[in-house]
Tab-separated table of C-alpha atoms in Angstrom:
chain	number	residue	atom	x	y	z
A	1	MET	CA	36.741	-123.808	14.197
A	2	ASP	CA	41.124	-124.168	14.642
A	3	PHE	CA	43.380	-123.125	17.460
A	4	ILE	CA	45.307	-120.132	16.809
A	5	ASP	CA	49.145	-120.449	18.496
A	6	TYR	CA	49.384	-116.527	19.255
A	7	TYR	CA	52.671	-117.037	20.550
A	8	SER	CA	53.635	-117.782	16.649
A	9	ILE	CA	51.578	-115.304	15.419
A	10	LEU	CA	53.997	-112.746	17.015
A	11	GLY	CA	56.884	-115.586	16.669
A	12	VAL	CA	57.796	-115.803	20.641
A	13	PRO	CA	58.113	-118.574	22.732
A	14	LYS	CA	55.483	-119.614	25.062
A	15	ASP	CA	57.855	-118.208	28.197
A	16	ALA	CA	57.950	-114.636	26.455
A	17	SER	CA	57.982	-111.893	28.446
A	18	GLU	CA	55.373	-109.151	28.541
A	19	ASN	CA	58.200	-106.520	27.215
A	20	ASP	CA	59.420	-109.890	24.405
A	21	ILE	CA	55.988	-109.568	23.335
A	22	LYS	CA	55.179	-105.931	22.931
A	23	LYS	CA	58.705	-105.673	21.400
A	24	ALA	CA	57.710	-108.169	18.665
A	25	TYR	CA	53.833	-106.579	18.199
A	26	ARG	CA	55.472	-103.448	17.723
A	27	LYS	CA	58.062	-104.941	15.174
A	28	LEU	CA	55.080	-106.676	13.321
A	29	ALA	CA	53.004	-103.972	13.259
A	30	ARG	CA	55.409	-101.502	11.785
A	31	LYS	CA	55.302	-103.951	8.696
A	32	HIS	CA	51.806	-105.109	8.459
A	33	HIS	CA	49.784	-101.687	10.417
A	34	PRO	CA	47.004	-100.489	8.017
A	35	ASP	CA	47.856	-97.008	8.167
A	36	LEU	CA	51.566	-97.958	6.449
A	37	ASN	CA	49.534	-100.352	4.262
A	38	PRO	CA	46.652	-98.282	2.495
A	39	ASN	CA	44.343	-100.842	0.263
A	40	ASP	CA	46.123	-103.836	1.002
A	41	LYS	CA	43.948	-105.730	2.501
A	42	GLU	CA	46.018	-108.572	2.739
A	43	ALA	CA	48.402	-106.858	5.112
A	44	HIS	CA	44.873	-105.663	7.191
A	45	SER	CA	44.312	-109.109	7.553
A	46	THR	CA	47.749	-110.070	8.689
A	47	PHE	CA	47.390	-107.277	11.486
A	48	GLN	CA	44.116	-108.116	12.959
A	49	LYS	CA	45.675	-111.225	13.570
A	50	ILE	CA	48.672	-109.922	15.371
A	51	ASN	CA	46.502	-107.294	16.990
A	52	GLU	CA	44.661	-110.334	18.287
A	53	ALA	CA	47.112	-112.074	19.108
A	54	ASN	CA	48.564	-108.713	21.474
A	55	GLU	CA	45.088	-107.852	22.733
A	56	VAL	CA	45.922	-111.737	24.074
A	57	LEU	CA	49.111	-111.993	24.766
A	58	SER	CA	49.904	-108.489	26.329
A	59	ASP	CA	47.049	-108.873	29.025
A	60	PRO	CA	47.492	-111.028	31.578
A	61	GLU	CA	44.701	-111.880	32.595
A	62	ASN	CA	43.697	-112.604	28.548
A	63	ARG	CA	47.087	-114.679	28.238
A	64	LYS	CA	46.313	-116.938	31.682
A	65	LYS	CA	43.037	-117.527	30.244
A	66	TYR	CA	44.725	-118.122	27.049
A	67	ASP	CA	47.135	-121.009	28.197
A	68	LYS	CA	44.705	-122.175	30.090
A	69	TYR	CA	42.324	-122.916	27.465
A	70	GLY	CA	45.019	-123.669	24.596
A	71	LYS	CA	46.180	-126.789	27.089
A	72	ASP	CA	42.788	-128.214	27.495
A	73	TRP	CA	42.086	-127.466	23.355
A	74	LYS	CA	41.292	-131.258	23.050
A	75	HIS	CA	37.747	-130.314	24.966
A	76	ALA	CA	37.339	-127.662	21.957
A	77	ASP	CA	33.759	-129.075	21.280
A	78	GLU	CA	32.434	-128.579	24.551
A	79	TYR	CA	33.723	-125.364	24.477
A	80	GLU	CA	32.308	-124.864	21.052
A	81	LYS	CA	28.840	-126.346	21.987
A	82	ALA	CA	28.709	-123.341	24.814
A	83	ALA	CA	29.591	-120.704	22.734
A	84	GLN	CA	26.563	-121.745	20.217
A	85	ALA	CA	24.410	-121.603	22.991
A	86	GLY	CA	25.338	-118.410	23.749
A	87	GLN	CA	24.623	-117.722	20.396
A	88	LYS	CA	27.282	-115.420	19.801
A	89	GLN	CA	26.973	-112.184	17.196
A	90	PRO	CA	29.384	-111.794	15.030
A	91	PHE	CA	31.007	-107.778	14.834
A	92	THR	CA	31.081	-107.077	11.373
A	93	TYR	CA	33.364	-104.374	10.073
A	94	SER	CA	32.820	-105.879	6.513
A	95	HIS	CA	32.543	-102.508	4.979
A	96	ALA	CA	35.870	-101.183	6.184
A	97	ARG	CA	36.753	-97.402	7.404
A	98	HIS	CA	38.221	-94.883	5.250
A	99	ALA	CA	41.598	-93.482	5.815
A	100	GLY	CA	42.608	-95.803	9.039
A	101	ASP	CA	40.321	-98.179	7.401
A	102	MET	CA	39.824	-101.845	8.989
A	103	PHE	CA	41.682	-100.442	12.044
A	104	GLU	CA	38.974	-100.968	14.388
A	105	GLY	CA	39.629	-104.068	17.045
A	106	GLY	CA	36.360	-105.992	15.381
A	107	ASP	CA	36.547	-109.116	13.314
A	108	PHE	CA	38.237	-111.082	15.750
A	109	SER	CA	38.390	-114.543	15.178
A	110	ASP	CA	36.436	-117.010	16.579
A	111	PHE	CA	38.506	-118.955	18.087
A	112	PHE	CA	38.789	-115.718	19.984
A	113	GLN	CA	35.236	-115.302	20.642
A	114	SER	CA	34.760	-118.640	21.982
A	115	ILE	CA	37.350	-117.989	24.987
A	116	PHE	CA	36.727	-114.326	25.836
A	117	GLY	CA	32.968	-113.884	24.493
A	118	ALA	CA	31.642	-112.040	21.554
A	119	GLY	CA	31.396	-109.109	23.206
A	120	ALA	CA	35.021	-108.764	24.573
A	121	GLN	CA	36.889	-107.232	21.683
A	122	GLY	CA	39.714	-105.040	21.545
A	123	ARG	CA	40.530	-101.094	21.910
A	124	GLN	CA	38.414	-99.544	20.042
A	125	TYR	CA	41.348	-97.576	19.357
A	126	SER	CA	40.100	-93.629	17.606
A	127	SER	CA	36.461	-95.120	16.538
A	128	ARG	CA	34.907	-93.213	19.460
A	129	ARG	CA	35.670	-89.520	18.812
A	130	PRO	CA	34.758	-86.848	20.921
A	131	ALA	CA	31.557	-84.231	20.669
A	132	GLY	CA	30.609	-82.184	17.955
A	133	LEU	CA	32.952	-84.247	15.594
A	134	LYS	CA	32.767	-85.324	12.357
A	135	GLY	CA	32.045	-88.997	11.670
A	136	GLN	CA	33.973	-91.883	10.355
A	137	ASP	CA	33.962	-92.505	6.779
A	138	TYR	CA	33.197	-95.523	5.251
A	139	LYS	CA	34.723	-97.316	1.955
A	140	THR	CA	32.997	-99.844	0.613
A	141	GLU	CA	33.641	-101.586	-3.401
A	142	LEU	CA	30.672	-102.768	-5.447
A	143	HIS	CA	31.080	-104.746	-8.558
A	144	LEU	CA	28.929	-104.393	-11.465
A	145	GLU	CA	28.442	-105.725	-15.154
A	146	LEU	CA	29.796	-103.091	-17.874
A	147	ARG	CA	25.874	-102.915	-18.791
A	148	ASP	CA	24.773	-102.095	-15.547
A	149	VAL	CA	26.932	-98.582	-16.102
A	150	TYR	CA	25.669	-98.068	-19.552
A	151	LYS	CA	22.339	-96.007	-17.869
A	152	THR	CA	22.606	-93.876	-14.745
A	153	HIS	CA	20.511	-95.814	-12.140
A	154	LYS	CA	19.655	-95.871	-8.890
A	155	ARG	CA	20.368	-98.791	-6.651
A	156	THR	CA	20.285	-100.051	-2.937
A	157	LEU	CA	23.187	-100.572	-0.481
A	158	ASP	CA	23.614	-102.063	2.837
A	159	ILE	CA	26.033	-99.785	4.653
A	160	ASN	CA	26.904	-101.521	7.800
A	161	GLY	CA	23.651	-102.519	8.173
A	162	LYS	CA	21.524	-99.286	7.371
A	163	LYS	CA	20.034	-99.563	3.881
A	164	ILE	CA	20.936	-96.115	1.249
A	165	ARG	CA	19.889	-95.758	-1.881
A	166	ILE	CA	22.487	-93.959	-4.273
A	167	THR	CA	22.412	-93.071	-7.929
A	168	ILE	CA	25.291	-94.413	-9.766
A	169	PRO	CA	26.397	-92.475	-12.883
A	170	ALA	CA	26.310	-94.084	-16.444
A	171	GLY	CA	29.862	-94.241	-17.662
A	172	ILE	CA	31.864	-94.680	-14.643
A	173	GLU	CA	35.172	-96.103	-15.136
A	174	ASN	CA	36.553	-99.365	-13.524
A	175	GLY	CA	39.006	-98.691	-10.140
A	176	GLN	CA	36.888	-95.277	-10.040
A	177	THR	CA	35.772	-93.702	-6.581
A	178	ILE	CA	33.220	-92.123	-6.160
A	179	LYS	CA	31.705	-89.888	-2.327
A	180	ILE	CA	28.826	-90.102	-0.757
A	181	LYS	CA	29.075	-87.106	0.946
A	182	GLY	CA	27.120	-87.860	4.723
A	183	HIS	CA	26.615	-91.154	4.486
A	184	GLY	CA	29.661	-92.438	6.546
A	185	GLY	CA	29.349	-93.238	10.244
A	186	PRO	CA	27.180	-90.556	12.573
A	187	GLY	CA	28.251	-87.263	13.832
A	188	ILE	CA	28.982	-87.249	17.172
A	189	ASN	CA	26.891	-84.288	19.211
A	190	GLY	CA	25.560	-82.232	16.025
A	191	GLY	CA	29.234	-82.898	13.853
A	192	GLN	CA	28.906	-83.781	10.089
A	193	HIS	CA	28.171	-87.188	9.193
A	194	GLY	CA	31.195	-89.176	7.536
A	195	ASP	CA	31.603	-89.813	4.365
A	196	LEU	CA	30.879	-93.430	2.087
A	197	TYR	CA	33.612	-93.761	-0.393
A	198	ILE	CA	32.368	-96.415	-2.980
A	199	THR	CA	35.502	-98.347	-5.439
A	200	PHE	CA	33.884	-99.229	-8.683
A	201	HIS	CA	34.957	-102.510	-10.325
A	202	ILE	CA	33.312	-103.129	-13.355
A	203	LEU	CA	33.457	-106.324	-14.991
A	204	SER	CA	34.216	-107.044	-18.705
A	205	ASP	CA	31.266	-107.714	-21.001
A	206	HIS	CA	31.472	-110.655	-23.366
A	207	GLU	CA	30.169	-108.801	-25.946
A	208	PHE	CA	31.474	-105.276	-26.219
A	209	LYS	CA	34.704	-104.195	-24.979
A	210	ARG	CA	34.825	-100.695	-23.455
A	211	VAL	CA	38.349	-98.075	-24.211
A	212	LYS	CA	37.241	-95.135	-22.426
A	213	ASN	CA	34.265	-94.214	-24.331
A	214	ASN	CA	34.004	-96.367	-26.993
A	215	LEU	CA	32.997	-99.442	-27.378
A	216	TYR	CA	33.771	-102.410	-29.534
A	217	LYS	CA	32.566	-106.153	-30.790
A	218	THR	CA	32.672	-108.380	-34.078
A	219	ALA	CA	30.065	-108.991	-36.324
A	220	ASP	CA	29.964	-112.099	-38.154
A	221	ILE	CA	29.096	-111.750	-41.962
A	222	ASP	CA	28.705	-114.625	-44.789
A	223	LEU	CA	30.348	-114.556	-47.786
A	224	PHE	CA	28.059	-113.821	-49.925
A	225	THR	CA	26.871	-110.826	-47.776
A	226	ALA	CA	30.263	-109.768	-48.006
A	227	VAL	CA	30.824	-109.678	-51.708
A	228	LEU	CA	27.720	-108.802	-52.773
A	229	GLY	CA	26.830	-106.231	-50.027
A	230	GLY	CA	22.844	-106.585	-47.961
A	231	GLU	CA	21.999	-105.432	-44.933
A	232	ILE	CA	22.394	-106.928	-41.254
A	233	LEU	CA	21.263	-106.446	-37.804
A	234	ILE	CA	23.168	-105.948	-34.957
A	235	ASP	CA	22.641	-105.155	-31.110
A	236	THR	CA	24.268	-102.583	-29.584
A	237	LEU	CA	23.588	-101.421	-25.996
A	238	ASP	CA	21.009	-99.109	-27.580
A	239	GLY	CA	19.247	-101.577	-29.012
A	240	LYS	CA	19.087	-103.468	-32.304
A	241	VAL	CA	20.912	-101.457	-35.365
A	242	LYS	CA	20.420	-101.686	-39.039
A	243	LEU	CA	23.796	-102.116	-40.750
A	244	LYS	CA	24.463	-101.468	-44.583
A	245	ILE	CA	27.131	-103.840	-45.652
A	246	LYS	CA	28.878	-102.420	-48.671
A	247	PRO	CA	29.960	-105.178	-51.450
A	248	GLU	CA	33.380	-106.507	-51.453
A	249	THR	CA	33.603	-105.575	-47.779
A	250	GLN	CA	36.896	-106.767	-46.938
A	251	ASN	CA	37.306	-109.615	-43.355
A	252	ALA	CA	38.842	-107.337	-40.786
A	253	SER	CA	37.072	-104.200	-41.599
A	254	ARG	CA	35.921	-101.803	-39.372
A	255	VAL	CA	32.947	-99.451	-39.385
A	256	LYS	CA	32.239	-96.290	-36.668
A	257	LEU	CA	28.967	-95.840	-35.537
A	258	LYS	CA	28.782	-92.182	-34.363
A	259	GLY	CA	27.391	-91.999	-30.422
A	260	LYS	CA	26.103	-95.493	-30.071
A	261	GLY	CA	29.156	-96.238	-27.786
A	262	PHE	CA	29.554	-95.782	-24.240
A	263	PRO	CA	27.976	-92.654	-21.721
A	264	VAL	CA	30.249	-90.238	-20.893
A	265	TYR	CA	30.788	-89.850	-17.465
A	266	LYS	CA	28.435	-87.177	-15.812
A	267	GLN	CA	27.834	-85.493	-19.475
A	268	ALA	CA	24.539	-85.956	-20.026
A	269	GLY	CA	23.505	-87.059	-23.395
A	270	LYS	CA	27.102	-87.322	-24.977
A	271	PHE	CA	28.414	-91.114	-26.023
A	272	GLY	CA	31.605	-92.529	-27.586
A	273	ASP	CA	31.672	-94.408	-30.694
A	274	LEU	CA	30.940	-98.197	-31.194
A	275	TYR	CA	33.376	-99.878	-33.645
A	276	VAL	CA	32.370	-103.078	-35.325
A	277	THR	CA	34.301	-105.424	-37.084
A	278	TYR	CA	33.027	-107.455	-39.617
A	279	ASN	CA	34.433	-111.380	-39.547
A	280	ILE	CA	33.300	-112.868	-42.221
A	281	LYS	CA	32.394	-116.793	-42.273
A	282	MET	CA	33.762	-118.572	-45.432
A	283	PRO	CA	31.083	-121.079	-46.593
A	284	ILE	CA	31.348	-124.799	-45.327
A	285	LYS	CA	30.042	-128.218	-46.208
A	286	LEU	CA	29.563	-127.373	-49.976
A	287	ASN	CA	27.197	-129.369	-52.216
A	288	LYS	CA	28.493	-130.232	-55.731
A	289	LYS	CA	26.309	-127.757	-57.203
A	290	GLN	CA	28.369	-124.940	-55.262
A	291	LYS	CA	31.437	-126.285	-55.540
A	292	GLU	CA	30.855	-126.397	-59.655
A	293	LEU	CA	29.715	-122.573	-58.773
A	294	PHE	CA	32.926	-121.964	-57.232
A	295	THR	CA	35.006	-123.810	-59.651
A	296	GLU	CA	33.361	-122.060	-62.558
A	297	LEU	CA	33.910	-118.812	-60.319
A	298	SER	CA	37.509	-119.098	-59.963
A	299	GLU	CA	38.137	-120.073	-63.549
A	300	ILE	CA	36.907	-116.089	-64.922
A	301	LYS	CA	39.619	-113.861	-65.341
B	1	MET	CA	32.967	-69.939	14.572
B	2	ASN	CA	31.445	-73.267	13.015
B	3	ALA	CA	31.949	-76.048	15.969
B	4	GLY	CA	30.543	-78.486	13.439
B	5	ASN	CA	34.164	-77.875	10.940
B	6	ILE	CA	36.797	-77.711	14.010
B	7	ILE	CA	37.500	-79.252	16.615
B	8	SER	CA	39.723	-77.782	19.847
B	9	CYS	CA	43.228	-79.193	20.282
B	10	GLN	CA	42.509	-79.352	24.474
B	11	GLU	CA	39.511	-81.544	23.719
B	12	PHE	CA	41.140	-83.664	20.903
B	13	CYS	CA	44.338	-84.297	22.696
B	14	SER	CA	41.977	-85.470	26.003
B	15	PHE	CA	39.894	-87.510	24.379
B	16	HIS	CA	42.860	-89.732	23.155
B	17	LYS	CA	44.876	-89.141	26.036
B	18	ILE	CA	48.131	-87.575	24.607
B	19	GLU	CA	49.341	-84.436	25.815
B	20	SER	CA	49.304	-81.231	23.691
B	21	SER	CA	52.618	-81.178	23.129
B	22	PHE	CA	52.402	-83.913	20.052
B	23	LEU	CA	49.983	-81.521	18.023
B	24	ILE	CA	52.378	-78.441	18.773
B	25	ASN	CA	55.072	-80.621	17.191
B	26	LEU	CA	53.008	-81.740	14.505
B	27	GLN	CA	52.442	-78.085	13.654
B	28	GLU	CA	55.819	-77.374	13.748
B	29	TYR	CA	57.348	-80.230	11.636
B	30	GLY	CA	54.701	-78.445	9.125
B	31	LEU	CA	52.538	-81.436	9.082
B	32	ILE	CA	49.259	-79.739	10.073
B	33	GLU	CA	47.857	-76.507	11.126
B	34	ILE	CA	46.952	-75.099	14.006
B	35	GLN	CA	44.060	-72.425	14.508
B	36	SER	CA	43.657	-69.553	16.857
B	37	VAL	CA	40.098	-68.817	17.547
B	38	GLU	CA	40.090	-66.237	21.007
B	39	GLY	CA	43.338	-67.808	22.447
B	40	GLU	CA	42.152	-71.415	21.656
B	41	ASP	CA	43.746	-74.010	19.486
B	42	TYR	CA	41.471	-75.719	16.992
B	43	ILE	CA	42.212	-78.473	14.759
B	44	ASP	CA	40.287	-78.659	10.602
B	45	ASN	CA	37.627	-81.243	11.068
B	46	ASP	CA	38.665	-81.717	7.127
B	47	ILE	CA	42.132	-83.307	8.650
B	48	LEU	CA	41.052	-85.566	11.471
B	49	ASP	CA	41.541	-88.783	9.795
B	50	ASP	CA	45.541	-87.467	8.966
B	51	VAL	CA	46.135	-86.617	12.270
B	52	GLU	CA	44.767	-89.712	14.157
B	53	ARG	CA	46.611	-91.641	11.433
B	54	MET	CA	49.993	-89.892	12.979
B	55	LEU	CA	49.087	-90.432	16.640
B	56	ARG	CA	48.569	-94.054	15.910
B	57	LEU	CA	52.006	-93.777	14.032
B	58	HIS	CA	53.564	-92.140	17.073
B	59	TYR	CA	51.979	-93.898	20.114
B	60	GLU	CA	51.286	-97.352	18.792
B	61	LEU	CA	54.817	-98.102	16.267
B	62	GLU	CA	56.601	-95.360	18.656
B	63	ILE	CA	57.800	-93.553	15.230
B	64	ASN	CA	58.810	-89.935	15.594
B	65	MET	CA	58.211	-86.785	14.264
B	66	PRO	CA	61.053	-87.334	11.181
B	67	GLY	CA	59.668	-90.524	10.681
B	68	ILE	CA	56.112	-89.377	10.510
B	69	GLU	CA	56.968	-86.854	8.034
B	70	ALA	CA	58.552	-89.246	5.568
B	71	ILE	CA	55.950	-91.699	5.945
B	72	GLY	CA	53.458	-88.875	5.173
B	73	HIS	CA	55.805	-88.381	1.734
B	74	MET	CA	55.886	-92.328	0.811
B	75	LEU	CA	52.206	-92.759	1.554
B	76	LYS	CA	51.642	-89.937	-0.904
B	77	ARG	CA	53.573	-91.508	-3.285
B	78	VAL	CA	52.043	-94.785	-2.629
B	79	ASP	CA	48.502	-93.523	-3.273
B	80	GLU	CA	49.796	-91.530	-6.568
B	81	LEU	CA	50.952	-95.186	-7.418
B	82	GLN	CA	48.084	-97.490	-6.888
B	83	ASN	CA	46.548	-94.679	-9.104
B	84	LYS	CA	48.842	-94.782	-11.621
B	85	MET	CA	48.515	-98.133	-11.506
B	86	GLN	CA	44.948	-98.980	-11.842
B	87	ILE	CA	45.047	-96.800	-15.098
B	88	LEU	CA	47.535	-99.579	-16.193
B	89	GLU	CA	45.412	-102.045	-15.167
B	90	ASN	CA	42.435	-100.836	-16.740
B	91	ARG	CA	44.847	-100.380	-20.297
B	92	LEU	CA	45.843	-104.205	-20.215
B	93	ARG	CA	42.168	-105.290	-19.762
B	94	GLU	CA	41.320	-103.081	-23.301
B	95	TYR	CA	44.258	-105.308	-24.590
B	96	GLU	CA	43.540	-108.692	-22.992
B	97	ASP	CA	39.892	-107.826	-23.694
B	98	PHE	CA	41.032	-107.633	-27.871
B	99	SER	CA	43.259	-110.402	-27.795
B	100	GLU	CA	39.730	-112.177	-26.861
B	101	LEU	CA	37.940	-110.296	-30.249
């Protein structure tokens, strides 16, 4: 755990007046405030630090305690031991709220908690709301493989310690956000629950490339099959498929397999197409006999 | 009247410890709609997040009404641009994926 210099975070000298601190905080907050930087994790974490610094320095009691602690920082080990003995329970807001996301005073540093205790958190801003109100919206991210979203499936998520089971529709796109109604924070005094917003990040697949609902892949065929024609077996996301290779197939030529592509989002039974590009493998390490035959072949006009 | 869908302005203001003129100001700037039911003012639950955002901008960052209005437009624009960027990122990824093929 490192010492945090709250004065340098706010860019004020150690003897700064209350007013200087307030001004410095406001100036930085206007730049990094989450409300002004939607979906910007870096700005959010910077703001957390600024907010924490302000929480300490703007309160005379906290500031006094911090100044004293800062001086004794060489005894940090003892503080840490004491903190461990107290078994601090880290505050987790890993799944940030929607809209005023990551706005809560939560996620204060270990350093902060070691001075002020785990229970000491910043002001809760507007996280509590009056009676009869809709609960907070939650926001989270889910990273999935391309193959995971080929089929509609159910998945259990852990949202702020609560397990919920959701259905992930096939064909979801990278970056797409879906709203799960009623799975946000609890409503207060009969108010509706907030909603849960999940943004999907779909990883690229090494074998199948996806362009909207179509899939693309390459298939190797040997020279002889390409020249004389034949059959090959290829993998699709729907299982193996036998492909007829026409005689005199050219390298890099492409065939379309209708309906073997990716499922169309929320249109059950509808699929894109799969495009297979042939990659002709040239024979290598030819033996004497093969070389002779190739020579003979090349001389026939 | 569905208590789950609207919240009284008075209750909202006393909870957040702000004067009721704040919501009236927002309405005058056309930033929110206030409904009147049997002589009492209410705001829609759906705009709660927006109103609380404007409240934070005003009270924590000392941004005045014209500023809040301008920021509202900018945030809408940021949202549109972020969506557009996502679409472009996906398209770019298609090209990058193909260069690997």
